[in-house]
Amino acid sequence: MIRYSCRSTASFAALAASLLMAGTAHAAVKVTDDRVTVDAAAGDADAAAEPATSSPEDAGSETRDPGLTEIVVTATKRETNLQKTPISISVMGAEMIRERKVQSLLDLGDGSIPSLRVATYESRQTALTVGIRGIVPGDANQPAREPGVGVYIDGIYLARQHGLNAALFEVDRIEVLKGPQGTLFGRNTEGGAVSLISKAPTGEFGGRMNVGVGNIGSYNAGLHLNLPEVAGFALKLDTVISHQDPTVKNPLQGQAGWNQYHRYGGRLAARWKPMDGFTADLAFDISRDENTPFYSQLINFNPDGFPVATLAQIQANGNQLPAGMIAPLPSMVVVTGDRMDVADIGVPQQVSLGKTKGFSSNLRWKVADGLELRSITAWRTVDSEQWDNSGGAHRSPSFLPSQSFSRYSLSFLNARQFSQEFQAVGGLGNVDYVFGLYYFNERAEEVAATPNTNQWNSTGTGYTIRDAMTWQRSALSISRASYANSKSYAAFGQMTWHAGDSLHLTLGGRYTHDEKSGDLYKVNNVASAFPFAFKYNRFDPLAVLAWDASDNINLYAKYSTGYRAGGASSRSISYATFGPENVKAYEIGAKTEFFDRRVRFNLAGYIMDRFDSQFDFDFYQVQTNGSVRHTLETVNAAGVTKIRGLEADLTVRPVEGLSMGLSYSYTWWKVPPTPNPLVTGNPLQPLFLVYTPPHAFSGNMDYTLPLSGDNGMALKFHVDANYSDPHYSFDNEPVLVDKSFLVNARLAVADIPMSSGGQKLTVSLWSRNLFNEQHIYRRSNANRQPIDGNYRAVVGDYANFNAPRTFGVEATLSF
């Protein structure tokens, strides 16, 4: 195992030497016959608006069949060759999105980009956990919490983890920037950024529509329509819908099952060019996501061997547990290490609901040849209703005669945000520059409750459903209610000096002023007042030295910083606050091409030191009425959290029509033990980086076989395989999830001519998780030990399994 220590200059030098000797680079990209344009910098609408070309002829002289094509990026707000851009970027283009059947961001959870980890928040699809290089966000349901990886759509920052799993519209590409992006992106991008770029209006009539069906009752459809330009206006309409029935059925009649979804939405985009040099892009989108959580199932019972009381002992003790003993497991409760198809106990379960909408304005004015002014304005809203009854009798509280069980976790969150960014992008002589101002304002509010829905009979051999008013919003016993207001002001700049043709020095910085306030105004259904307010300032520098050793070997060294804003924990009793965390990162990389651009091999190594790391300590406490309260405290851990990593990407195109790729990431980390604020005496406790496997890789192969003359019809085959090591899924729980190996495939007859008007049809067969592999992607031992002497909290470990195999057929008509 390779380990690097930030305290050792020699270690860093050794890492540098190994990279330079390898002569490699970092950027995992889909290899096609296209010239791909990448807009890695937030708000670069010029690149966002420019569609990727669709053939070698479109790519012009840059394409050299059968070699790999040039990939053009605008990560520095201007077009540059990816292989000469000293930034770690992975790109998933529109074709790869279709081949992998990516319909929402959660579909990237298979590990298709090894450094990027995407999972449900808890077991719920209402919010997503998105992490890069070991920086992974915590509790998504808290309005005063912030993520550590920024997610953007067309340059607009999405502040909440809620709403991220909405159906994707026509996305031109998904870009993943790895490592701190504190200068151009700012706050909450210490791990990196994920940027979704939509296809812009073309001004010419055309588009495509698709429809598909699959197993598990799934179907999907979409219409993407470009209208002719009129009076300088070009319009584009996108509508999508996707549906899947539950993968785990609920035996209670009339209730939803688990892992089902029904997503739909629309987007209207307009482009206006009233004069040369000025472009206005306006967009409005709205979406609705109805879903249920993944099923949480008990995978062991009483693994630590506590004495188990008999029913007679419980009855003799007044229907309470005898001291030091746990409850027996009712015979109808199934304990298994395999993914269940039907739940053992029926529970009330309605669909969770996520609603998002937003408006954006992106204005660009070329004042002169060397200067462009830009304005990016956005309003967005998120409304989320969480209904999670996925645990049944598999989580605490354990059995007692005639007592309630099955915790229904309810959360109602709404957030409103506004952002404004101004940019000046240009060049003067041998210096390129970017300067900007940024403003962000958000208000988020959440109300939560955790009623029990079922009740045991006196012997544990049956159960009934409690009065439905128990979990109606108008009659809820509120566990917590809070709000938070956030404001952020920033000024940033970045300049690159080109010292001749081969040496390039970039220096940049961003100054940020953050303000946050809020109040926890109800706790355990009692009105309270726990207000907080704080302000702080932050400066994030950047320095990059790049050297073009030759036309095909490009080396760089980079120093960057980033931070995650502070906040407060609404799951604590008093809205306890915590400060921002920050990282310092050192990265070196090399980008190379060989054999007349038929082989591209990229490698990067990084050292990240994370200070004041935000970690969660929590427990689930059974209350006297049988309900379960989730208490969580977030602390800034003392010492330095060390993260070290190595990333490699190999792309090969040996002959025309065949391309292959392999991406790999290695991550090592160490977190200093930290005092647990929830345990008397605050003992030191080990902590873990979640969703951060030591080793992960993804490989893919694509083959195109022309079928008929010059009409473009072809047989296309795609297969990808994705592996991940076991890793942790909770900050303070020392249990590992399973390793995973997922295979996806697609076979298509593409571009079948339908008429002389240019319409073409593509028919494809696809499968995700082709071999029906099963693994635990989230595991908890929170119900394994008694809490403060309360043995009714003890049941065993529970877990969530990945989705089973899905497959289907899809037809796409382009016109």
mmCIF file with all atom_site columns, C-alpha atoms in Angstrom, residues 612-773:
data_model
loop_
_atom_site.group_PDB
_atom_site.id
_atom_site.type_symbol
_atom_site.label_atom_id
_atom_site.label_alt_id
_atom_site.label_comp_id
_atom_site.label_asym_id
_atom_site.label_entity_id
_atom_site.label_seq_id
_atom_site.pdbx_PDB_ins_code
_atom_site.Cartn_x
_atom_site.Cartn_y
_atom_site.Cartn_z
_atom_site.occupancy
_atom_site.B_iso_or_equiv
_atom_site.pdbx_formal_charge
_atom_site.auth_seq_id
_atom_site.auth_comp_id
_atom_site.auth_asym_id
_atom_site.auth_atom_id
_atom_site.pdbx_PDB_model_num
ATOM 1   C CA . ASP A 1 612 ? -11.410 21.731 11.497  1.00 0.00 ? 612 ASP A CA 1
ATOM 2   C CA . SER A 1 613 ? -13.108 18.800 9.799   1.00 0.00 ? 613 SER A CA 1
ATOM 3   C CA . GLN A 1 614 ? -16.862 18.596 10.296  1.00 0.00 ? 614 GLN A CA 1
ATOM 4   C CA . PHE A 1 615 ? -17.870 15.168 11.652  1.00 0.00 ? 615 PHE A CA 1
ATOM 5   C CA . ASP A 1 616 ? -21.180 13.879 12.983  1.00 0.00 ? 616 ASP A CA 1
ATOM 6   C CA . PHE A 1 617 ? -21.785 12.000 16.239  1.00 0.00 ? 617 PHE A CA 1
ATOM 7   C CA . ASP A 1 618 ? -25.295 10.625 16.606  1.00 0.00 ? 618 ASP A CA 1
ATOM 8   C CA . PHE A 1 619 ? -27.488 8.042  18.289  1.00 0.00 ? 619 PHE A CA 1
ATOM 9   C CA . TYR A 1 620 ? -31.108 6.881  18.183  1.00 0.00 ? 620 TYR A CA 1
ATOM 10  C CA . GLN A 1 621 ? -32.795 7.021  21.598  1.00 0.00 ? 621 GLN A CA 1
ATOM 11  C CA . VAL A 1 622 ? -36.093 5.227  22.301  1.00 0.00 ? 622 VAL A CA 1
ATOM 12  C CA . GLN A 1 623 ? -38.441 7.577  24.160  1.00 0.00 ? 623 GLN A CA 1
ATOM 13  C CA . THR A 1 624 ? -40.885 6.545  26.886  1.00 0.00 ? 624 THR A CA 1
ATOM 14  C CA . ASN A 1 625 ? -43.778 6.659  24.379  1.00 0.00 ? 625 ASN A CA 1
ATOM 15  C CA . GLY A 1 626 ? -41.942 4.279  22.046  1.00 0.00 ? 626 GLY A CA 1
ATOM 16  C CA . SER A 1 627 ? -40.953 6.884  19.469  1.00 0.00 ? 627 SER A CA 1
ATOM 17  C CA . VAL A 1 628 ? -37.298 7.184  18.488  1.00 0.00 ? 628 VAL A CA 1
ATOM 18  C CA . ARG A 1 629 ? -35.408 10.467 18.602  1.00 0.00 ? 629 ARG A CA 1
ATOM 19  C CA . HIS A 1 630 ? -32.362 10.957 16.406  1.00 0.00 ? 630 HIS A CA 1
ATOM 20  C CA . THR A 1 631 ? -29.860 13.234 18.169  1.00 0.00 ? 631 THR A CA 1
ATOM 21  C CA . LEU A 1 632 ? -26.826 14.442 16.240  1.00 0.00 ? 632 LEU A CA 1
ATOM 22  C CA . GLU A 1 633 ? -23.983 16.785 17.112  1.00 0.00 ? 633 GLU A CA 1
ATOM 23  C CA . THR A 1 634 ? -21.568 18.083 14.499  1.00 0.00 ? 634 THR A CA 1
ATOM 24  C CA . VAL A 1 635 ? -18.085 18.964 15.733  1.00 0.00 ? 635 VAL A CA 1
ATOM 25  C CA . ASN A 1 636 ? -14.944 20.453 14.252  1.00 0.00 ? 636 ASN A CA 1
ATOM 26  C CA . ALA A 1 637 ? -12.397 17.713 14.808  1.00 0.00 ? 637 ALA A CA 1
ATOM 27  C CA . ALA A 1 638 ? -9.037  18.760 16.201  1.00 0.00 ? 638 ALA A CA 1
ATOM 28  C CA . GLY A 1 639 ? -5.869  17.985 14.329  1.00 0.00 ? 639 GLY A CA 1
ATOM 29  C CA . VAL A 1 640 ? -5.420  17.312 10.622  1.00 0.00 ? 640 VAL A CA 1
ATOM 30  C CA . THR A 1 641 ? -7.440  14.882 8.545   1.00 0.00 ? 641 THR A CA 1
ATOM 31  C CA . LYS A 1 642 ? -5.024  13.564 5.935   1.00 0.00 ? 642 LYS A CA 1
ATOM 32  C CA . ILE A 1 643 ? -6.168  12.462 2.487   1.00 0.00 ? 643 ILE A CA 1
ATOM 33  C CA . ARG A 1 644 ? -3.748  11.134 -0.129  1.00 0.00 ? 644 ARG A CA 1
ATOM 34  C CA . GLY A 1 645 ? -4.629  9.875  -3.568  1.00 0.00 ? 645 GLY A CA 1
ATOM 35  C CA . LEU A 1 646 ? -3.590  8.692  -6.977  1.00 0.00 ? 646 LEU A CA 1
ATOM 36  C CA . GLU A 1 647 ? -5.762  8.778  -10.103 1.00 0.00 ? 647 GLU A CA 1
ATOM 37  C CA . ALA A 1 648 ? -5.047  7.300  -13.518 1.00 0.00 ? 648 ALA A CA 1
ATOM 38  C CA . ASP A 1 649 ? -6.924  7.290  -16.807 1.00 0.00 ? 649 ASP A CA 1
ATOM 39  C CA . LEU A 1 650 ? -6.065  5.300  -19.912 1.00 0.00 ? 650 LEU A CA 1
ATOM 40  C CA . THR A 1 651 ? -7.875  5.720  -23.228 1.00 0.00 ? 651 THR A CA 1
ATOM 41  C CA . VAL A 1 652 ? -7.005  3.651  -26.299 1.00 0.00 ? 652 VAL A CA 1
ATOM 42  C CA . ARG A 1 653 ? -8.323  3.691  -29.843 1.00 0.00 ? 653 ARG A CA 1
ATOM 43  C CA . PRO A 1 654 ? -6.350  0.993  -31.662 1.00 0.00 ? 654 PRO A CA 1
ATOM 44  C CA . VAL A 1 655 ? -8.485  0.956  -34.827 1.00 0.00 ? 655 VAL A CA 1
ATOM 45  C CA . GLU A 1 656 ? -11.303 3.022  -36.228 1.00 0.00 ? 656 GLU A CA 1
ATOM 46  C CA . GLY A 1 657 ? -14.614 2.244  -34.547 1.00 0.00 ? 657 GLY A CA 1
ATOM 47  C CA . LEU A 1 658 ? -13.127 0.709  -31.376 1.00 0.00 ? 658 LEU A CA 1
ATOM 48  C CA . SER A 1 659 ? -12.337 2.636  -28.217 1.00 0.00 ? 659 SER A CA 1
ATOM 49  C CA . MET A 1 660 ? -11.502 1.424  -24.729 1.00 0.00 ? 660 MET A CA 1
ATOM 50  C CA . GLY A 1 661 ? -10.993 3.221  -21.442 1.00 0.00 ? 661 GLY A CA 1
ATOM 51  C CA . LEU A 1 662 ? -9.863  2.430  -17.918 1.00 0.00 ? 662 LEU A CA 1
ATOM 52  C CA . SER A 1 663 ? -9.991  4.805  -14.928 1.00 0.00 ? 663 SER A CA 1
ATOM 53  C CA . TYR A 1 664 ? -8.602  4.090  -11.459 1.00 0.00 ? 664 TYR A CA 1
ATOM 54  C CA . SER A 1 665 ? -8.468  5.918  -8.154  1.00 0.00 ? 665 SER A CA 1
ATOM 55  C CA . TYR A 1 666 ? -6.597  5.125  -4.953  1.00 0.00 ? 666 TYR A CA 1
ATOM 56  C CA . THR A 1 667 ? -7.422  6.971  -1.727  1.00 0.00 ? 667 THR A CA 1
ATOM 57  C CA . TRP A 1 668 ? -5.693  6.752  1.645   1.00 0.00 ? 668 TRP A CA 1
ATOM 58  C CA . TRP A 1 669 ? -6.885  8.739  4.646   1.00 0.00 ? 669 TRP A CA 1
ATOM 59  C CA . LYS A 1 670 ? -6.338  9.158  8.358   1.00 0.00 ? 670 LYS A CA 1
ATOM 60  C CA . VAL A 1 671 ? -8.622  10.960 10.816  1.00 0.00 ? 671 VAL A CA 1
ATOM 61  C CA . PRO A 1 672 ? -7.399  11.758 14.355  1.00 0.00 ? 672 PRO A CA 1
ATOM 62  C CA . PRO A 1 673 ? -9.611  10.333 17.158  1.00 0.00 ? 673 PRO A CA 1
ATOM 63  C CA . THR A 1 674 ? -12.067 12.949 18.390  1.00 0.00 ? 674 THR A CA 1
ATOM 64  C CA . PRO A 1 675 ? -13.991 13.398 21.679  1.00 0.00 ? 675 PRO A CA 1
ATOM 65  C CA . ASN A 1 676 ? -17.592 12.165 21.445  1.00 0.00 ? 676 ASN A CA 1
ATOM 66  C CA . PRO A 1 677 ? -19.847 14.980 22.777  1.00 0.00 ? 677 PRO A CA 1
ATOM 67  C CA . LEU A 1 678 ? -22.810 12.608 23.264  1.00 0.00 ? 678 LEU A CA 1
ATOM 68  C CA . VAL A 1 679 ? -21.121 10.273 25.766  1.00 0.00 ? 679 VAL A CA 1
ATOM 69  C CA . THR A 1 680 ? -20.384 11.137 29.381  1.00 0.00 ? 680 THR A CA 1
ATOM 70  C CA . GLY A 1 681 ? -16.732 12.066 29.780  1.00 0.00 ? 681 GLY A CA 1
ATOM 71  C CA . ASN A 1 682 ? -16.354 12.794 26.044  1.00 0.00 ? 682 ASN A CA 1
ATOM 72  C CA . PRO A 1 683 ? -14.101 9.793  25.323  1.00 0.00 ? 683 PRO A CA 1
ATOM 73  C CA . LEU A 1 684 ? -11.957 9.776  22.202  1.00 0.00 ? 684 LEU A CA 1
ATOM 74  C CA . GLN A 1 685 ? -13.606 7.905  19.352  1.00 0.00 ? 685 GLN A CA 1
ATOM 75  C CA . PRO A 1 686 ? -12.289 6.869  15.933  1.00 0.00 ? 686 PRO A CA 1
ATOM 76  C CA . LEU A 1 687 ? -13.906 8.562  12.934  1.00 0.00 ? 687 LEU A CA 1
ATOM 77  C CA . PHE A 1 688 ? -14.145 7.536  9.282   1.00 0.00 ? 688 PHE A CA 1
ATOM 78  C CA . LEU A 1 689 ? -14.385 9.082  5.840   1.00 0.00 ? 689 LEU A CA 1
ATOM 79  C CA . VAL A 1 690 ? -17.602 7.818  4.290   1.00 0.00 ? 690 VAL A CA 1
ATOM 80  C CA . TYR A 1 691 ? -18.175 6.616  0.735   1.00 0.00 ? 691 TYR A CA 1
ATOM 81  C CA . THR A 1 692 ? -14.421 6.663  0.132   1.00 0.00 ? 692 THR A CA 1
ATOM 82  C CA . PRO A 1 693 ? -13.166 3.271  -1.085  1.00 0.00 ? 693 PRO A CA 1
ATOM 83  C CA . PRO A 1 694 ? -9.396  2.694  -1.033  1.00 0.00 ? 694 PRO A CA 1
ATOM 84  C CA . HIS A 1 695 ? -9.475  1.321  -4.576  1.00 0.00 ? 695 HIS A CA 1
ATOM 85  C CA . ALA A 1 696 ? -12.016 1.929  -7.329  1.00 0.00 ? 696 ALA A CA 1
ATOM 86  C CA . PHE A 1 697 ? -11.908 1.511  -11.084 1.00 0.00 ? 697 PHE A CA 1
ATOM 87  C CA . SER A 1 698 ? -14.137 1.794  -14.117 1.00 0.00 ? 698 SER A CA 1
ATOM 88  C CA . GLY A 1 699 ? -13.551 0.327  -17.562 1.00 0.00 ? 699 GLY A CA 1
ATOM 89  C CA . ASN A 1 700 ? -15.492 0.647  -20.784 1.00 0.00 ? 700 ASN A CA 1
ATOM 90  C CA . MET A 1 701 ? -15.432 -0.576 -24.380 1.00 0.00 ? 701 MET A CA 1
ATOM 91  C CA . ASP A 1 702 ? -17.315 0.899  -27.336 1.00 0.00 ? 702 ASP A CA 1
ATOM 92  C CA . TYR A 1 703 ? -17.462 -0.562 -30.817 1.00 0.00 ? 703 TYR A CA 1
ATOM 93  C CA . THR A 1 704 ? -19.162 0.885  -33.894 1.00 0.00 ? 704 THR A CA 1
ATOM 94  C CA . LEU A 1 705 ? -19.693 -1.244 -37.017 1.00 0.00 ? 705 LEU A CA 1
ATOM 95  C CA . PRO A 1 706 ? -21.011 0.552  -40.130 1.00 0.00 ? 706 PRO A CA 1
ATOM 96  C CA . LEU A 1 707 ? -23.911 -1.389 -41.641 1.00 0.00 ? 707 LEU A CA 1
ATOM 97  C CA . SER A 1 708 ? -24.762 0.258  -44.917 1.00 0.00 ? 708 SER A CA 1
ATOM 98  C CA . GLY A 1 709 ? -22.888 2.496  -47.355 1.00 0.00 ? 709 GLY A CA 1
ATOM 99  C CA . ASP A 1 710 ? -22.664 6.192  -46.568 1.00 0.00 ? 710 ASP A CA 1
ATOM 100 C CA . ASN A 1 711 ? -26.034 6.652  -44.861 1.00 0.00 ? 711 ASN A CA 1
ATOM 101 C CA . GLY A 1 712 ? -24.506 6.481  -41.371 1.00 0.00 ? 712 GLY A CA 1
ATOM 102 C CA . MET A 1 713 ? -26.445 3.442  -40.140 1.00 0.00 ? 713 MET A CA 1
ATOM 103 C CA . ALA A 1 714 ? -24.333 1.437  -37.703 1.00 0.00 ? 714 ALA A CA 1
ATOM 104 C CA . LEU A 1 715 ? -24.371 -1.263 -35.065 1.00 0.00 ? 715 LEU A CA 1
ATOM 105 C CA . LYS A 1 716 ? -23.098 0.113  -31.741 1.00 0.00 ? 716 LYS A CA 1
ATOM 106 C CA . PHE A 1 717 ? -22.055 -1.921 -28.727 1.00 0.00 ? 717 PHE A CA 1
ATOM 107 C CA . HIS A 1 718 ? -21.167 -0.527 -25.302 1.00 0.00 ? 718 HIS A CA 1
ATOM 108 C CA . VAL A 1 719 ? -20.165 -2.273 -22.098 1.00 0.00 ? 719 VAL A CA 1
ATOM 109 C CA . ASP A 1 720 ? -18.738 -0.835 -18.867 1.00 0.00 ? 720 ASP A CA 1
ATOM 110 C CA . ALA A 1 721 ? -17.647 -2.419 -15.588 1.00 0.00 ? 721 ALA A CA 1
ATOM 111 C CA . ASN A 1 722 ? -17.265 -0.604 -12.273 1.00 0.00 ? 722 ASN A CA 1
ATOM 112 C CA . TYR A 1 723 ? -15.579 -1.848 -9.099  1.00 0.00 ? 723 TYR A CA 1
ATOM 113 C CA . SER A 1 724 ? -15.356 -0.382 -5.602  1.00 0.00 ? 724 SER A CA 1
ATOM 114 C CA . ASP A 1 725 ? -13.642 -1.626 -2.435  1.00 0.00 ? 725 ASP A CA 1
ATOM 115 C CA . PRO A 1 726 ? -15.545 -1.949 0.865   1.00 0.00 ? 726 PRO A CA 1
ATOM 116 C CA . HIS A 1 727 ? -15.800 1.378  2.707   1.00 0.00 ? 727 HIS A CA 1
ATOM 117 C CA . TYR A 1 728 ? -17.597 3.134  5.556   1.00 0.00 ? 728 TYR A CA 1
ATOM 118 C CA . SER A 1 729 ? -21.008 4.802  5.307   1.00 0.00 ? 729 SER A CA 1
ATOM 119 C CA . PHE A 1 730 ? -21.271 6.591  8.689   1.00 0.00 ? 730 PHE A CA 1
ATOM 120 C CA . ASP A 1 731 ? -18.796 9.015  10.282  1.00 0.00 ? 731 ASP A CA 1
ATOM 121 C CA . ASN A 1 732 ? -18.759 7.301  13.687  1.00 0.00 ? 732 ASN A CA 1
ATOM 122 C CA . GLU A 1 733 ? -19.648 3.663  12.940  1.00 0.00 ? 733 GLU A CA 1
ATOM 123 C CA . PRO A 1 734 ? -16.835 1.122  12.341  1.00 0.00 ? 734 PRO A CA 1
ATOM 124 C CA . VAL A 1 735 ? -18.737 -1.123 9.901   1.00 0.00 ? 735 VAL A CA 1
ATOM 125 C CA . LEU A 1 736 ? -17.925 -1.565 6.230   1.00 0.00 ? 736 LEU A CA 1
ATOM 126 C CA . VAL A 1 737 ? -20.266 -1.911 3.288   1.00 0.00 ? 737 VAL A CA 1
ATOM 127 C CA . ASP A 1 738 ? -19.671 -4.613 0.672   1.00 0.00 ? 738 ASP A CA 1
ATOM 128 C CA . LYS A 1 739 ? -17.379 -4.371 -2.301  1.00 0.00 ? 739 LYS A CA 1
ATOM 129 C CA . SER A 1 740 ? -19.256 -3.884 -5.554  1.00 0.00 ? 740 SER A CA 1
ATOM 130 C CA . PHE A 1 741 ? -18.835 -4.860 -9.195  1.00 0.00 ? 741 PHE A CA 1
ATOM 131 C CA . LEU A 1 742 ? -21.481 -3.527 -11.558 1.00 0.00 ? 742 LEU A CA 1
ATOM 132 C CA . VAL A 1 743 ? -21.693 -4.090 -15.305 1.00 0.00 ? 743 VAL A CA 1
ATOM 133 C CA . ASN A 1 744 ? -23.849 -2.087 -17.713 1.00 0.00 ? 744 ASN A CA 1
ATOM 134 C CA . ALA A 1 745 ? -24.359 -2.752 -21.424 1.00 0.00 ? 745 ALA A CA 1
ATOM 135 C CA . ARG A 1 746 ? -26.147 -1.390 -24.480 1.00 0.00 ? 746 ARG A CA 1
ATOM 136 C CA . LEU A 1 747 ? -26.618 -2.702 -28.023 1.00 0.00 ? 747 LEU A CA 1
ATOM 137 C CA . ALA A 1 748 ? -28.073 -0.358 -30.632 1.00 0.00 ? 748 ALA A CA 1
ATOM 138 C CA . VAL A 1 749 ? -28.844 -0.151 -34.313 1.00 0.00 ? 749 VAL A CA 1
ATOM 139 C CA . ALA A 1 750 ? -28.203 3.546  -34.813 1.00 0.00 ? 750 ALA A CA 1
ATOM 140 C CA . ASP A 1 751 ? -29.173 6.157  -37.394 1.00 0.00 ? 751 ASP A CA 1
ATOM 141 C CA . ILE A 1 752 ? -31.590 4.076  -39.453 1.00 0.00 ? 752 ILE A CA 1
ATOM 142 C CA . PRO A 1 753 ? -32.740 6.378  -42.302 1.00 0.00 ? 753 PRO A CA 1
ATOM 143 C CA . MET A 1 754 ? -36.491 6.984  -42.067 1.00 0.00 ? 754 MET A CA 1
ATOM 144 C CA . SER A 1 755 ? -37.105 9.469  -44.876 1.00 0.00 ? 755 SER A CA 1
ATOM 145 C CA . SER A 1 756 ? -35.436 11.778 -47.347 1.00 0.00 ? 756 SER A CA 1
ATOM 146 C CA . GLY A 1 757 ? -36.018 14.602 -44.859 1.00 0.00 ? 757 GLY A CA 1
ATOM 147 C CA . GLY A 1 758 ? -33.158 13.398 -42.665 1.00 0.00 ? 758 GLY A CA 1
ATOM 148 C CA . GLN A 1 759 ? -35.128 11.664 -39.911 1.00 0.00 ? 759 GLN A CA 1
ATOM 149 C CA . LYS A 1 760 ? -33.192 8.815  -38.332 1.00 0.00 ? 760 LYS A CA 1
ATOM 150 C CA . LEU A 1 761 ? -34.213 6.103  -35.886 1.00 0.00 ? 761 LEU A CA 1
ATOM 151 C CA . THR A 1 762 ? -32.069 4.405  -33.242 1.00 0.00 ? 762 THR A CA 1
ATOM 152 C CA . VAL A 1 763 ? -33.321 1.245  -31.495 1.00 0.00 ? 763 VAL A CA 1
ATOM 153 C CA . SER A 1 764 ? -31.394 -0.023 -28.481 1.00 0.00 ? 764 SER A CA 1
ATOM 154 C CA . LEU A 1 765 ? -31.413 -2.789 -25.897 1.00 0.00 ? 765 LEU A CA 1
ATOM 155 C CA . TRP A 1 766 ? -29.890 -1.828 -22.556 1.00 0.00 ? 766 TRP A CA 1
ATOM 156 C CA . SER A 1 767 ? -29.217 -3.218 -19.101 1.00 0.00 ? 767 SER A CA 1
ATOM 157 C CA . ARG A 1 768 ? -27.925 -1.765 -15.849 1.00 0.00 ? 768 ARG A CA 1
ATOM 158 C CA . ASN A 1 769 ? -26.395 -4.193 -13.347 1.00 0.00 ? 769 ASN A CA 1
ATOM 159 C CA . LEU A 1 770 ? -26.375 -6.779 -16.125 1.00 0.00 ? 770 LEU A CA 1
ATOM 160 C CA . PHE A 1 771 ? -25.370 -9.716 -13.905 1.00 0.00 ? 771 PHE A CA 1
ATOM 161 C CA . ASN A 1 772 ? -27.815 -8.820 -11.101 1.00 0.00 ? 772 ASN A CA 1
ATOM 162 C CA . GLU A 1 773 ? -24.998 -8.343 -8.590  1.00 0.00 ? 773 GLU A CA 1
#
